[in-house]
Coordinates of C-alpha atoms in Angstrom, one line a residue:
M1 CA 96.0 108.9 126.6
W2 CA 97.4 110.7 123.6
H3 CA 96.5 113.8 121.8
D4 CA 97.6 113.2 118.5
E5 CA 100.2 111.5 116.4
L6 CA 102.9 112.8 117.7
S7 CA 102.0 112.3 121.6
L8 CA 101.2 108.5 120.8
W9 CA 104.8 107.8 119.1
M10 CA 106.8 110.1 122.2
D11 CA 105.1 107.9 124.6
N12 CA 106.0 104.7 123.0
V13 CA 109.5 106.1 122.4
K14 CA 109.5 106.1 126.4
K15 CA 108.7 102.8 126.7
S16 CA 110.7 101.0 124.5
P17 CA 113.7 103.3 123.6
Q18 CA 115.9 100.4 122.2
K19 CA 113.3 99.5 119.2
G20 CA 114.2 101.5 115.8
R21 CA 110.7 101.5 114.8
V22 CA 109.4 103.5 117.1
H23 CA 112.0 106.2 117.0
H24 CA 111.3 105.9 113.3
N25 CA 107.5 106.5 113.3
L26 CA 108.1 109.3 115.9
G27 CA 110.1 110.6 113.4
L28 CA 107.9 110.7 110.6
S29 CA 105.1 112.4 113.5
Y30 CA 107.7 114.7 113.9
K31 CA 108.2 115.6 109.7
K32 CA 104.5 115.8 109.6
A33 CA 104.7 118.3 112.1
G34 CA 107.3 120.8 111.1
F35 CA 109.9 119.8 113.2
I36 CA 112.7 118.6 110.7
D37 CA 115.5 118.7 113.3
K38 CA 113.8 116.4 115.5
A39 CA 112.8 114.4 112.9
L40 CA 116.3 113.7 111.4
E41 CA 117.1 113.1 115.3
E42 CA 114.5 110.0 115.4
Y43 CA 115.7 108.8 112.4
Q44 CA 119.5 108.5 112.8
N45 CA 118.0 106.7 116.3
S46 CA 116.2 104.7 114.6
L47 CA 119.3 104.1 112.1
R48 CA 121.9 103.6 115.1
L49 CA 119.6 101.2 116.8
N50 CA 119.9 98.9 113.7
Y51 CA 117.1 99.6 112.7
T52 CA 117.2 98.9 108.7
H53 CA 113.7 99.2 107.5
P54 CA 114.2 100.7 103.5
K55 CA 111.4 103.3 104.3
T56 CA 114.1 105.0 107.5
F57 CA 116.7 105.3 104.5
L58 CA 114.1 107.4 102.4
E59 CA 112.7 109.1 105.5
F60 CA 116.1 110.1 106.1
G61 CA 117.8 111.2 102.8
I62 CA 114.3 113.5 102.7
V63 CA 115.0 115.1 105.8
L64 CA 118.9 115.7 104.8
M65 CA 117.2 117.5 101.2
D66 CA 114.5 119.6 103.5
K67 CA 117.5 120.5 105.9
G68 CA 119.1 122.0 102.5
H69 CA 121.7 119.5 102.9
I70 CA 121.8 118.8 99.0
D71 CA 125.4 116.7 98.4
T72 CA 125.1 115.0 101.3
A73 CA 121.3 113.8 100.9
I74 CA 123.2 112.7 97.3
K75 CA 125.6 110.7 98.3
Y76 CA 123.6 109.6 101.0
L77 CA 120.5 108.1 98.3
Q78 CA 123.3 107.1 95.8
A79 CA 124.7 104.7 98.2
V80 CA 121.3 103.0 99.7
S81 CA 120.1 103.0 96.5
A82 CA 123.3 101.0 95.9
S83 CA 122.5 98.4 98.9
M84 CA 119.0 97.9 97.7
L85 CA 119.9 97.0 94.3
N86 CA 122.8 94.4 95.0
H87 CA 119.9 93.3 97.9
R88 CA 117.5 93.3 95.4
A89 CA 119.3 91.3 92.7
K90 CA 119.9 88.8 95.6
S91 CA 116.5 88.5 96.1
S92 CA 112.7 87.1 94.9
Y93 CA 110.6 89.8 93.5
N94 CA 108.9 92.8 95.9
A95 CA 106.4 94.7 95.2
E96 CA 106.7 96.8 98.6
F97 CA 111.1 96.9 97.8
D98 CA 110.6 98.1 94.3
M99 CA 108.0 101.2 95.4
I100 CA 110.9 102.5 98.1
L101 CA 113.1 102.2 95.5
S102 CA 111.3 103.9 92.9
E103 CA 110.8 106.6 95.8
I104 CA 114.4 106.9 96.3
H105 CA 114.7 107.6 93.2
T106 CA 112.6 110.0 92.7
Y107 CA 113.6 111.9 95.9
L108 CA 117.3 111.3 94.5
G109 CA 116.3 112.9 90.8
A110 CA 115.0 115.7 92.9
A111 CA 117.9 116.9 94.6
Y112 CA 119.8 116.9 91.1
G113 CA 117.3 119.4 90.1
A114 CA 117.9 121.2 92.9
K115 CA 121.0 121.8 92.4
G116 CA 120.1 122.3 88.7
M117 CA 120.9 119.3 87.2
T118 CA 117.9 118.4 85.3
D119 CA 119.3 116.0 83.2
K120 CA 120.8 113.6 86.1
E121 CA 117.3 114.4 87.3
I122 CA 115.2 113.2 84.5
E123 CA 118.0 109.9 84.4
Q124 CA 116.8 108.9 88.2
I125 CA 113.1 109.9 87.5
Q126 CA 113.5 107.8 84.3
I127 CA 115.1 104.6 86.7
A128 CA 112.1 105.2 89.5
L129 CA 109.5 104.9 87.0
K130 CA 111.3 101.2 85.3
L131 CA 110.9 100.2 88.7
S132 CA 107.2 101.7 89.7
P133 CA 105.6 102.5 85.9
L134 CA 102.5 103.1 87.8
Y135 CA 104.0 105.5 90.5
A136 CA 102.1 108.8 89.9
D137 CA 104.3 111.9 91.7
A138 CA 107.0 110.4 89.8
H139 CA 105.7 111.1 86.7
Y140 CA 104.6 114.3 88.0
R141 CA 108.2 115.5 88.8
L142 CA 109.4 114.0 85.3
G143 CA 107.2 116.5 83.7
E144 CA 108.4 119.2 86.4
A145 CA 111.7 118.3 84.9
Y146 CA 110.4 118.4 81.6
L147 CA 109.3 122.1 81.2
K148 CA 112.6 122.9 82.8
K149 CA 114.1 121.6 79.5
G150 CA 111.5 123.6 77.6
L151 CA 109.7 119.7 76.7
K152 CA 106.7 120.9 77.1
D153 CA 104.5 118.0 75.1
R154 CA 107.0 115.3 77.1
A155 CA 105.5 117.2 80.4
I156 CA 102.3 117.5 79.1
T157 CA 102.2 113.9 78.2
E158 CA 103.6 113.0 81.9
F159 CA 101.3 115.2 83.8
E160 CA 98.5 113.4 82.1
M161 CA 99.6 110.1 83.2
T162 CA 99.9 111.1 86.8
L163 CA 96.0 111.9 86.2
S164 CA 95.2 108.7 85.0
I165 CA 97.1 107.6 88.2
D166 CA 95.8 109.3 90.9
P167 CA 92.9 111.9 89.4
D168 CA 92.9 113.7 92.3
H169 CA 95.9 115.0 91.6
I170 CA 96.0 118.7 92.4
K171 CA 99.3 120.4 91.0
A172 CA 99.5 118.1 88.0
R173 CA 95.8 118.7 87.0
K174 CA 97.5 122.9 87.7
Y175 CA 100.1 122.6 85.1
L176 CA 97.9 120.6 82.7
N177 CA 95.0 123.9 82.8
E178 CA 98.1 126.3 82.8
L179 CA 99.5 124.8 80.0
D180 CA 96.6 124.5 77.9
K181 CA 96.0 127.7 78.0

């Protein structure tokens, strides 16, 4: 019946067009398949239907960045972060929630990095690591940011930390090999 993940979620949206979760998952599938405009549309549909899972907000911000709307992505991710931090202060600890918040700060850092604002990039990624110290991609991105600042030793430390968490992280291994030369 379904040929792939994309056809599965397209069918689900046809059957349940008023459910935000299916639009979210269709957005993920479109993004994975490289259909960024369609992914953005599905995330908007999901949010319009009041599907408020934090991952939808994160993915929407990432797609804005993918589309080159860096300033809009920054404003959006800042607002989502503030809202989530407010919610976090009022509720009990939730590791999944903190991980998503960490991802938001990591991508917020990436957005600042795309604008050449390396200090703000580092600041946001450090916030991400306070929330989720074992988030390998945040360590990797922090290593890249340190390289931009010419801080080779700090970058090496972050790439080594990345590999200690995720030994198969190809990009971190590549940087370490290049920096060891």
